[in-house]
Coordinates of N, CA and C in Angstrom, one line a residue:
Chain A
X29 N -52.4 33.2 22.7 CA -51.3 33.5 23.4 C -51.3 34.9 24.0
X30 N -51.7 35.2 25.1 CA -51.9 36.4 25.9 C -50.4 36.7 25.8
X31 N -50.5 38.4 26.0 CA -49.4 38.8 25.9 C -49.9 39.9 26.7
X32 N -47.9 40.1 27.1 CA -47.8 41.3 26.9 C -46.9 42.0 26.8
X33 N -47.1 43.4 26.3 CA -46.3 44.2 25.6 C -45.7 45.1 26.0
X34 N -44.6 45.5 25.9 CA -43.3 46.8 26.0 C -42.6 47.2 25.8
X35 N -42.0 48.4 24.9 CA -41.0 49.0 24.1 C -40.2 48.6 24.9
X36 N -38.7 48.1 24.5 CA -37.6 47.9 25.5 C -36.1 48.5 25.6
X37 N -37.1 49.6 24.6 CA -36.4 51.2 25.0 C -34.8 51.0 24.3
X38 N -33.4 51.4 25.3 CA -33.7 52.8 26.3 C -34.5 53.4 26.3
X39 N -35.4 53.8 27.0 CA -35.7 54.7 27.5 C -35.3 56.4 27.9
X40 N -34.9 57.5 27.8 CA -33.4 58.0 27.8 C -34.5 59.2 28.3
X41 N -34.0 60.1 29.6 CA -34.4 61.1 30.2 C -33.5 61.9 30.9
X42 N -33.8 63.1 31.1 CA -33.2 63.4 31.7 C -33.4 63.7 33.5
X43 N -32.5 64.1 34.2 CA -32.8 63.9 35.2 C -33.6 65.4 36.1
X44 N -34.9 64.7 36.7 CA -36.0 65.6 37.0 C -37.1 66.1 35.9
X45 N -36.7 65.4 35.6 CA -38.4 64.6 34.3 C -39.0 63.7 34.5
X46 N -39.9 63.9 34.2 CA -41.0 63.1 34.6 C -41.1 61.6 32.5
X47 N -40.6 60.7 33.4 CA -40.5 58.9 32.5 C -42.1 58.5 32.6
X48 N -42.1 58.5 31.3 CA -43.3 57.7 30.8 C -43.2 56.5 30.4
X49 N -43.9 55.4 31.6 CA -43.0 53.7 31.1 C -45.1 53.0 30.3
X50 N -44.6 52.4 29.3 CA -46.1 52.2 29.0 C -46.2 50.4 28.3
X51 N -47.4 49.8 28.5 CA -47.6 48.5 28.8 C -48.8 48.2 28.2
X52 N -49.1 47.7 27.0 CA -50.6 47.3 27.1 C -50.4 45.6 26.3
X53 N -51.6 45.1 27.4 CA -52.3 43.3 27.5 C -53.0 42.7 26.5
X54 N -53.2 41.8 26.1 CA -53.9 41.1 25.3 C -55.2 40.6 25.8
X55 N -54.7 40.0 26.7 CA -56.6 39.0 27.7 C -57.0 40.3 28.5
X56 N -58.1 40.3 28.2 CA -59.4 41.6 28.5 C -60.1 40.5 29.7
X57 N -59.7 39.8 30.4 CA -60.2 39.0 31.4 C -59.3 39.8 33.0
X58 N -57.7 40.3 32.3 CA -56.9 41.0 33.4 C -57.7 41.2 34.1
X59 N -56.9 41.9 35.9 CA -57.8 42.1 36.9 C -56.7 42.6 38.1
X60 N -55.8 41.9 37.4 CA -54.2 43.3 38.5 C -53.2 43.2 37.9
X61 N -52.0 44.1 38.2 CA -51.6 44.6 37.2 C -50.6 45.0 38.4
X62 N -48.8 44.9 38.3 CA -47.9 45.5 38.3 C -46.8 45.8 37.8
X63 N -46.2 46.8 38.6 CA -45.1 47.2 38.5 C -44.0 46.7 38.9
X64 N -42.3 45.6 37.8 CA -41.5 45.4 39.5 C -40.8 46.2 38.7
X65 N -39.2 46.2 39.5 CA -38.0 47.6 38.7 C -37.4 45.6 39.0
X66 N -36.1 46.2 38.5 CA -35.2 45.4 37.7 C -33.9 45.4 38.1
X67 N -33.0 46.2 38.6 CA -31.8 46.4 38.3 C -30.8 45.3 37.9
X68 N -30.2 46.4 36.9 CA -29.0 44.6 36.3 C -28.1 43.7 37.5
X69 N -28.7 42.5 36.9 CA -27.9 41.4 37.9 C -29.1 41.5 39.1
X70 N -29.9 42.0 39.1 CA -30.8 41.6 40.7 C -32.3 41.2 40.6
X71 N -32.5 41.5 41.4 CA -34.0 40.4 40.8 C -35.3 41.6 41.1
X72 N -36.6 41.0 40.5 CA -37.5 42.4 40.4 C -37.7 42.5 41.9
X73 N -38.1 43.8 41.7 CA -39.1 44.2 43.1 C -40.0 45.1 42.6
X74 N -41.5 44.5 43.4 CA -42.7 45.5 43.1 C -42.1 46.7 43.9
X75 N -42.8 47.3 42.5 CA -42.7 48.9 43.2 C -44.6 49.5 43.1
X76 N -45.1 48.6 42.0 CA -46.8 49.2 42.2 C -47.5 48.6 42.0
X77 N -48.9 48.5 42.5 CA -49.9 47.6 42.3 C -51.0 48.3 41.5
X78 N -51.9 47.6 40.7 CA -53.1 48.5 40.4 C -54.2 47.6 39.9
X79 N -55.5 48.1 40.5 CA -56.5 47.2 40.2 C -57.5 47.9 39.7
X80 N -57.8 48.8 39.4 CA -58.7 49.6 39.3 C -59.2 50.5 38.2
X81 N -59.3 50.7 37.9 CA -59.5 52.0 36.1 C -58.9 53.2 37.2
X82 N -57.9 54.1 35.9 CA -57.4 55.5 37.0 C -56.4 55.7 37.6
X83 N -55.7 56.5 38.5 CA -54.3 56.5 38.7 C -54.3 55.8 40.2
X84 N -53.1 56.2 40.3 CA -52.6 55.5 41.6 C -51.8 55.8 41.8
X85 N -51.3 56.7 43.2 CA -50.3 57.1 43.0 C -49.4 56.5 44.3
X86 N -47.9 57.1 44.2 CA -47.6 56.6 45.4 C -46.0 56.8 45.1
X87 N -46.3 57.5 46.0 CA -44.4 59.3 46.2 C -44.4 59.9 44.5
X88 N -43.3 59.1 44.2 CA -42.9 59.7 42.9 C -43.6 58.6 41.5
X89 N -44.4 57.7 42.2 CA -44.8 56.7 41.2 C -46.5 57.2 40.7
X90 N -46.6 57.2 39.3 CA -48.2 57.5 39.4 C -48.0 56.1 38.7
X91 N -48.7 55.0 38.9 CA -49.4 54.2 37.5 C -51.2 54.4 37.3
X92 N -51.3 54.1 36.5 CA -52.5 54.0 35.5 C -52.5 53.2 34.7
X93 N -54.6 52.4 35.5 CA -55.2 51.8 35.0 C -56.5 52.0 33.3
X94 N -56.2 51.2 32.2 CA -57.5 51.7 31.5 C -57.3 50.4 31.1
X95 N -59.0 49.8 31.3 CA -59.1 48.4 30.8 C -59.9 48.3 29.6
X96 N -60.2 50.2 29.3 CA -61.0 49.6 28.7 C -60.1 49.9 26.7
X97 N -59.0 49.8 26.7 CA -58.3 50.2 25.9 C -56.7 49.1 26.3
X98 N -56.5 48.8 27.1 CA -55.9 47.5 28.0 C -54.9 48.2 27.8
X99 N -53.8 49.3 28.6 CA -52.7 49.2 28.7 C -53.2 50.0 30.1
X100 N -51.1 49.6 30.3 CA -51.0 50.4 32.2 C -49.9 50.6 31.5
X101 N -50.1 51.9 32.6 CA -48.6 52.8 32.6 C -47.7 53.6 34.1
X102 N -46.6 53.6 33.5 CA -46.3 54.0 35.1 C -45.3 55.0 34.3
X103 N -45.7 56.3 35.4 CA -45.0 57.3 35.5 C -44.2 58.4 36.5
X104 N -42.9 58.3 36.4 CA -42.0 58.7 37.4 C -41.8 60.2 37.5
X105 N -42.2 60.7 38.7 CA -41.4 61.9 37.9 C -40.0 62.8 39.1
X106 N -40.3 63.8 38.5 CA -38.7 63.9 38.8 C -37.6 62.5 38.8
X107 N -37.4 62.0 38.0 CA -36.0 61.0 37.5 C -35.3 61.3 38.1
X108 N -34.3 60.0 39.2 CA -33.2 60.5 39.6 C -32.3 59.2 38.5
X109 N -31.4 59.3 38.2 CA -30.4 58.2 38.0 C -29.9 57.0 38.4
X110 N -30.6 57.1 39.4 CA -31.0 56.0 40.5 C -32.7 54.9 40.6
X111 N -33.1 55.3 39.3 CA -34.1 55.1 38.8 C -33.9 54.7 37.7
X112 N -32.5 54.5 37.3 CA -32.8 53.6 36.0 C -31.9 51.9 36.0
X113 N -33.0 51.7 34.9 CA -33.1 49.7 35.5 C -34.4 49.7 34.9
X114 N -34.5 48.4 34.3 CA -35.6 47.8 34.1 C -36.6 47.8 34.8
X115 N -37.7 48.1 34.1 CA -39.0 48.4 34.2 C -40.6 47.0 33.9
X116 N -40.7 46.1 34.8 CA -41.8 44.8 34.1 C -42.9 44.8 34.9
X117 N -43.6 44.8 33.5 CA -45.5 44.9 33.5 C -45.5 43.2 34.0
X118 N -46.4 43.4 35.0 CA -46.8 41.6 34.8 C -49.1 42.4 35.2
X119 N -48.8 41.1 34.4 CA -50.5 41.1 34.2 C -51.7 39.4 35.1
X120 N -52.5 39.6 35.5 CA -52.7 38.2 35.7 C -54.6 38.4 36.1
X121 N -55.2 37.7 35.3 CA -56.5 37.1 35.2 C -56.6 37.3 36.8
X122 N -58.5 37.5 37.8 CA -58.3 37.5 38.9 C -59.2 35.7 38.6
X123 N -58.7 35.3 40.0 CA -59.0 33.7 40.7 C -57.5 33.2 39.4
X124 N -57.3 33.5 39.4 CA -55.6 32.4 39.2 C -54.3 32.8 39.1
X125 N -53.1 32.3 39.3 CA -52.0 33.0 40.0 C -51.2 33.1 39.2
X126 N -51.3 33.1 37.3 CA -50.4 33.1 36.4 C -49.9 35.0 35.9
X127 N -49.1 35.3 36.6 CA -48.6 36.9 35.9 C -48.2 35.6 34.8
X128 N -48.5 37.0 33.9 CA -48.0 37.3 32.3 C -47.1 38.6 32.6
X129 N -45.8 38.5 32.1 CA -44.5 39.5 32.2 C -44.6 39.7 30.8
X130 N -43.9 41.3 30.3 CA -43.6 41.7 29.9 C -42.2 41.6 29.3
X131 N -41.5 41.7 28.6 CA -39.9 41.8 28.1 C -39.2 42.9 29.2
X132 N -39.9 44.1 29.1 CA -39.3 45.3 30.2 C -39.4 46.2 29.3
X133 N -39.1 47.2 29.9 CA -38.5 48.9 29.3 C -37.0 49.2 29.8
X134 N -36.0 49.2 29.1 CA -35.1 49.8 30.2 C -34.8 51.4 30.0
X135 N -35.0 51.7 31.2 CA -34.9 53.1 31.6 C -33.8 53.9 31.2
X136 N -32.8 54.8 31.2 CA -31.6 55.9 31.6 C -32.4 56.8 31.1
X137 N -31.6 57.5 33.3 CA -31.6 58.3 34.1 C -30.8 59.5 33.5
X138 N -30.7 60.1 32.7 CA -29.5 60.8 32.9 C -28.7 61.9 33.6
X139 N -27.5 61.8 33.9 CA -27.9 62.8 35.0 C -27.1 64.4 34.3
Chain B
X21 N -38.6 42.7 57.9 CA -38.8 40.8 57.6 C -37.7 40.6 56.9
X22 N -38.0 39.6 56.8 CA -37.0 38.5 56.1 C -37.9 37.8 54.6
X23 N -36.9 38.1 53.3 CA -37.3 38.3 52.4 C -37.7 36.4 52.2
X24 N -37.8 36.4 50.6 CA -38.0 35.3 50.2 C -36.0 35.1 50.2
X25 N -35.9 34.4 50.3 CA -34.3 33.4 50.5 C -34.2 32.1 49.4
X26 N -32.9 32.8 49.0 CA -32.7 31.3 47.8 C -31.1 31.3 48.2
X27 N -31.1 30.0 47.9 CA -29.4 29.7 47.9 C -28.9 28.2 46.9
X28 N -28.2 28.3 46.5 CA -27.1 29.3 46.0 C -27.2 30.5 45.6
X29 N -26.0 32.0 45.9 CA -25.8 32.9 44.9 C -25.6 33.0 42.8
X30 N -25.2 31.7 43.1 CA -23.7 31.2 41.8 C -24.0 30.1 42.2
X31 N -24.0 29.6 40.9 CA -23.3 28.3 41.1 C -23.1 28.2 39.7
X32 N -22.2 27.9 39.5 CA -20.9 27.1 38.4 C -21.1 25.9 38.1
X33 N -20.8 25.0 37.0 CA -20.4 23.0 37.5 C -20.8 22.7 35.9
X34 N -20.9 22.1 35.9 CA -20.0 21.2 34.5 C -21.2 20.4 33.7
X35 N -21.7 20.6 32.9 CA -22.8 19.4 32.6 C -22.5 18.3 32.5
X36 N -24.2 17.9 33.1 CA -24.1 16.2 33.2 C -24.3 16.2 34.9
X37 N -23.9 17.0 35.8 CA -23.7 17.3 37.3 C -25.5 17.8 37.2
X38 N -25.5 16.9 38.3 CA -26.9 17.4 38.9 C -26.6 18.2 39.9
X39 N -27.5 19.4 40.0 CA -27.8 21.0 40.2 C -29.2 21.4 41.2
X40 N -28.7 22.0 42.4 CA -30.4 22.1 43.4 C -30.0 23.2 44.2
X41 N -31.1 23.6 43.5 CA -31.2 25.5 44.4 C -32.2 24.9 44.9
X42 N -32.5 26.4 46.2 CA -33.2 26.1 47.4 C -33.7 27.8 47.3
X43 N -34.9 27.5 48.1 CA -35.7 28.5 48.1 C -36.7 28.5 49.3
X44 N -36.3 29.3 51.4 CA -37.6 29.4 51.4 C -37.9 31.2 51.6
X45 N -39.7 30.2 51.1 CA -41.0 31.6 51.2 C -40.5 32.1 52.2
X46 N -41.8 34.1 52.4 CA -42.1 34.4 53.0 C -42.7 33.9 54.1
X47 N -42.5 33.4 55.7 CA -43.3 33.0 56.2 C -44.5 33.7 56.3
X48 N -45.4 32.4 56.5 CA -46.9 32.9 55.6 C -47.8 33.1 54.1
X49 N -46.6 32.9 53.3 CA -47.0 32.3 52.2 C -47.2 31.2 52.0
X50 N -48.3 31.0 51.3 CA -48.6 29.9 51.2 C -48.5 29.9 49.3
X51 N -48.5 30.9 49.2 CA -47.7 30.1 47.0 C -46.7 30.4 46.3
X52 N -46.0 29.5 46.0 CA -44.7 29.4 45.5 C -44.5 29.8 44.2
X53 N -43.8 29.9 43.6 CA -43.0 30.3 42.2 C -41.8 30.3 42.0
X54 N -41.8 29.0 40.8 CA -40.2 29.8 40.1 C -39.9 29.6 39.0
X55 N -39.4 30.8 39.1 CA -39.4 31.6 37.5 C -38.1 30.4 36.6
X56 N -37.4 30.7 35.9 CA -36.5 31.2 35.0 C -36.2 32.6 34.2
X57 N -35.1 33.7 34.0 CA -35.1 34.5 33.3 C -33.9 34.1 32.6
X58 N -34.1 34.6 31.0 CA -32.6 34.2 30.3 C -33.0 36.3 29.4
X59 N -31.9 36.5 28.6 CA -32.4 37.2 27.9 C -33.2 37.1 26.9
X60 N -33.1 35.9 26.1 CA -33.7 35.5 24.7 C -35.1 35.7 25.3
X61 N -35.7 34.9 26.6 CA -37.2 34.6 26.2 C -37.4 35.4 28.0
X62 N -36.9 35.9 29.0 CA -37.3 36.9 30.1 C -37.8 36.1 31.1
X63 N -38.6 36.3 31.5 CA -39.4 35.4 32.6 C -40.1 34.5 32.1
X64 N -39.7 33.8 33.1 CA -40.6 32.0 32.3 C -41.1 31.5 33.5
X65 N -42.6 31.3 34.2 CA -42.9 31.0 34.8 C -42.8 28.7 34.7
X66 N -41.7 28.3 35.6 CA -41.6 26.7 35.3 C -42.4 25.8 36.3
X67 N -42.9 26.2 37.7 CA -44.1 25.8 38.3 C -44.5 26.1 39.5
X68 N -46.0 26.3 39.7 CA -47.2 26.8 40.7 C -46.7 26.3 42.1
X69 N -46.6 26.1 43.3 CA -46.7 25.8 44.5 C -48.1 26.2 44.8
X70 N -49.5 25.9 45.7 CA -50.3 26.1 46.6 C -50.1 25.2 47.7
X71 N -50.0 25.8 49.1 CA -49.9 25.4 49.9 C -49.4 23.5 50.1
X72 N -48.4 24.1 49.7 CA -47.4 23.0 48.7 C -46.9 22.0 48.6
X73 N -48.5 21.6 47.8 CA -49.4 20.9 46.5 C -48.8 21.8 44.6
X74 N -48.1 20.9 44.3 CA -47.7 20.9 42.9 C -48.9 21.5 42.4
X75 N -49.2 22.3 41.4 CA -50.3 22.7 40.8 C -50.3 22.5 39.8
X76 N -49.7 23.5 39.1 CA -48.8 23.9 37.4 C -47.3 23.3 37.5
X77 N -47.3 22.5 36.6 CA -45.7 22.1 36.4 C -45.5 22.1 34.7
X78 N -46.6 22.7 33.6 CA -46.0 22.5 32.3 C -45.0 23.2 32.0
X79 N -44.8 24.5 33.0 CA -43.3 25.3 32.7 C -42.0 24.6 32.7
X80 N -42.2 23.9 33.2 CA -40.9 23.0 33.9 C -40.8 22.6 32.1
X81 N -39.4 22.7 31.8 CA -39.1 22.7 31.0 C -39.2 20.8 29.9
X82 N -38.4 20.6 30.8 CA -37.8 18.5 30.5 C -38.0 17.8 32.0
X83 N -38.3 16.5 31.7 CA -38.3 15.6 32.8 C -36.1 15.8 33.1
X84 N -35.7 16.1 32.9 CA -34.3 16.9 33.8 C -34.6 17.6 35.7
X85 N -35.8 18.4 34.3 CA -36.5 19.3 35.6 C -37.2 19.2 37.1
X86 N -36.9 18.9 37.7 CA -38.1 18.4 38.8 C -37.5 19.7 40.0
X87 N -39.6 19.5 41.1 CA -39.6 20.6 42.2 C -40.3 19.9 43.2
X88 N -39.7 20.5 44.4 CA -40.4 19.6 45.3 C -41.1 20.8 46.5
X89 N -41.7 20.7 47.3 CA -41.6 21.3 48.5 C -42.7 20.8 49.5
X90 N -41.4 19.7 50.3 CA -42.1 19.4 51.6 C -42.3 19.8 52.7
X91 N -42.1 21.1 52.7 CA -43.2 22.2 53.9 C -43.3 23.4 53.1
X92 N -43.7 24.2 54.2 CA -44.1 25.6 53.9 C -43.1 26.4 53.5
X93 N -41.8 25.9 54.5 CA -41.4 27.1 54.9 C -39.8 26.7 52.9
X94 N -39.9 25.6 53.1 CA -38.5 25.4 51.9 C -39.2 24.6 50.4
X95 N -39.0 24.8 49.2 CA -38.9 24.3 48.4 C -37.5 24.0 47.3
X96 N -36.7 23.3 47.3 CA -36.4 22.1 45.9 C -36.5 22.7 44.7
X97 N -36.1 23.3 43.5 CA -35.9 23.3 42.0 C -34.2 22.0 42.1
X98 N -34.1 20.9 40.8 CA -33.1 20.6 40.9 C -33.3 19.8 39.1
X99 N -32.0 20.2 38.9 CA -32.1 19.8 37.3 C -30.4 18.5 37.3
X100 N -31.2 17.4 36.8 CA -30.8 16.6 36.4 C -30.7 15.4 35.6
X101 N -29.5 15.6 34.4 CA -28.9 16.2 34.8 C -28.4 17.3 33.5
X102 N -27.3 17.6 34.0 CA -27.6 19.7 34.0 C -27.1 19.6 33.1
X103 N -27.4 20.6 31.6 CA -26.6 21.2 30.2 C -26.6 22.6 30.3
X104 N -25.7 22.7 29.6 CA -25.6 24.0 28.6 C -26.6 25.4 28.9
X105 N -27.5 25.1 28.3 CA -29.1 25.9 27.5 C -29.4 25.9 28.9
X106 N -29.3 25.4 29.9 CA -29.9 25.7 31.2 C -29.2 26.5 31.8
X107 N -28.3 27.3 31.7 CA -27.5 28.4 32.3 C -28.5 30.0 32.0
X108 N -28.4 30.2 32.9 CA -30.1 31.3 33.2 C -30.0 31.9 34.4
X109 N -30.6 32.6 35.1 CA -30.9 33.0 36.6 C -32.4 32.7 36.6
X110 N -32.0 31.9 38.8 CA -33.1 31.3 38.3 C -34.4 31.9 40.0
X111 N -35.0 31.9 39.6 CA -36.2 33.8 41.0 C -37.2 32.1 41.2
X112 N -36.7 32.0 42.5 CA -38.1 32.0 43.9 C -39.3 32.4 44.2
X113 N -39.9 33.6 43.8 CA -40.9 33.8 44.6 C -42.4 33.7 45.4
X114 N -42.8 34.6 45.8 CA -43.8 33.9 47.6 C -44.9 34.8 47.7
X115 N -46.1 34.6 47.4 CA -47.3 35.5 48.2 C -48.1 35.2 48.8
X116 N -48.7 35.7 49.4 CA -50.2 35.2 51.0 C -51.1 34.6 50.2
X117 N -51.2 34.8 48.7 CA -52.4 33.9 48.2 C -52.6 34.4 46.3
X118 N -53.7 34.3 46.2 CA -54.2 34.3 44.1 C -53.9 36.1 44.5
X119 N -54.0 36.8 45.1 CA -55.1 37.8 44.7 C -54.0 39.3 44.9
X120 N -52.6 38.9 45.8 CA -51.2 39.2 46.7 C -50.0 39.5 45.7
X121 N -49.8 40.5 45.6 CA -48.3 40.3 44.6 C -47.0 39.2 45.0
X122 N -46.3 39.0 44.2 CA -45.3 38.1 44.3 C -43.9 38.8 44.4
X123 N -43.6 38.3 45.4 CA -41.6 38.8 45.8 C -40.9 38.1 45.8
X124 N -40.6 38.2 44.5 CA -38.9 37.6 44.7 C -37.4 37.7 45.3
X125 N -37.0 36.5 45.7 CA -35.8 36.2 45.9 C -34.9 37.0 44.8
X126 N -33.8 36.7 45.5 CA -32.1 37.1 45.1 C -31.7 36.4 44.2
X127 N -32.7 35.2 43.6 CA -32.1 34.6 42.3 C -30.5 34.2 42.5
X128 N -30.6 32.6 41.7 CA -29.9 31.7 41.5 C -28.8 32.2 40.1
X129 N -27.9 32.8 39.8 CA -27.2 33.1 38.7 C -26.6 31.4 38.5
X130 N -27.5 30.3 37.8 CA -26.7 29.1 37.6 C -25.7 29.1 35.8
X131 N -24.4 28.6 36.5 CA -23.5 28.4 34.0 C -23.8 27.1 34.3
X132 N -24.1 26.7 33.6 CA -23.3 25.0 33.4 C -22.3 24.9 31.6
X133 N -21.2 24.0 32.5 CA -20.3 24.8 31.5 C -20.7 23.4 30.6

């Protein structure tokens, strides 16, 4: 069973701090990695994709990928109350269509 | 640009009734996915279409569920007869290709009484 594991949280951080969200996966052939943000009652919204080892930065968001250790993380700098949401990690093997989603980590940014 | 459009946004119906959910993918996207999301099971892939052809329907829970994609801009997910355990949020997503990210519609919140 191919799995994607996330801590369900909630992860509480004060406003302005760095929020660190982690995800581990079991399938070594995974090649594409995505972070989605889902506000309560809303749909998943793509915020980051990463395909190569290392860091990828986009504004306040940084995705980090380590294929050898089979983990991917998302850092949110200068966290804002509006970042409070559930963050879903999704993993996909190259040449396939199927995303394996984690169950999500709930983030709470405290004002 | 218009995103993935789903209708209806909310559906409340009685057990045994037929339910039809609709989806319009992003123009030009050739891959379409139907998901179901519940608190207990998270996001589950129900069916995947590529170029309007169903490729994998192994996630469809029972014969009561069926999906069609008659053309590149429209897909339906039908439940007949509906049961209370079908209550969930159903999402449609589309992508430009296998290696491109999926983009989700706003979902249909389905309640079967």
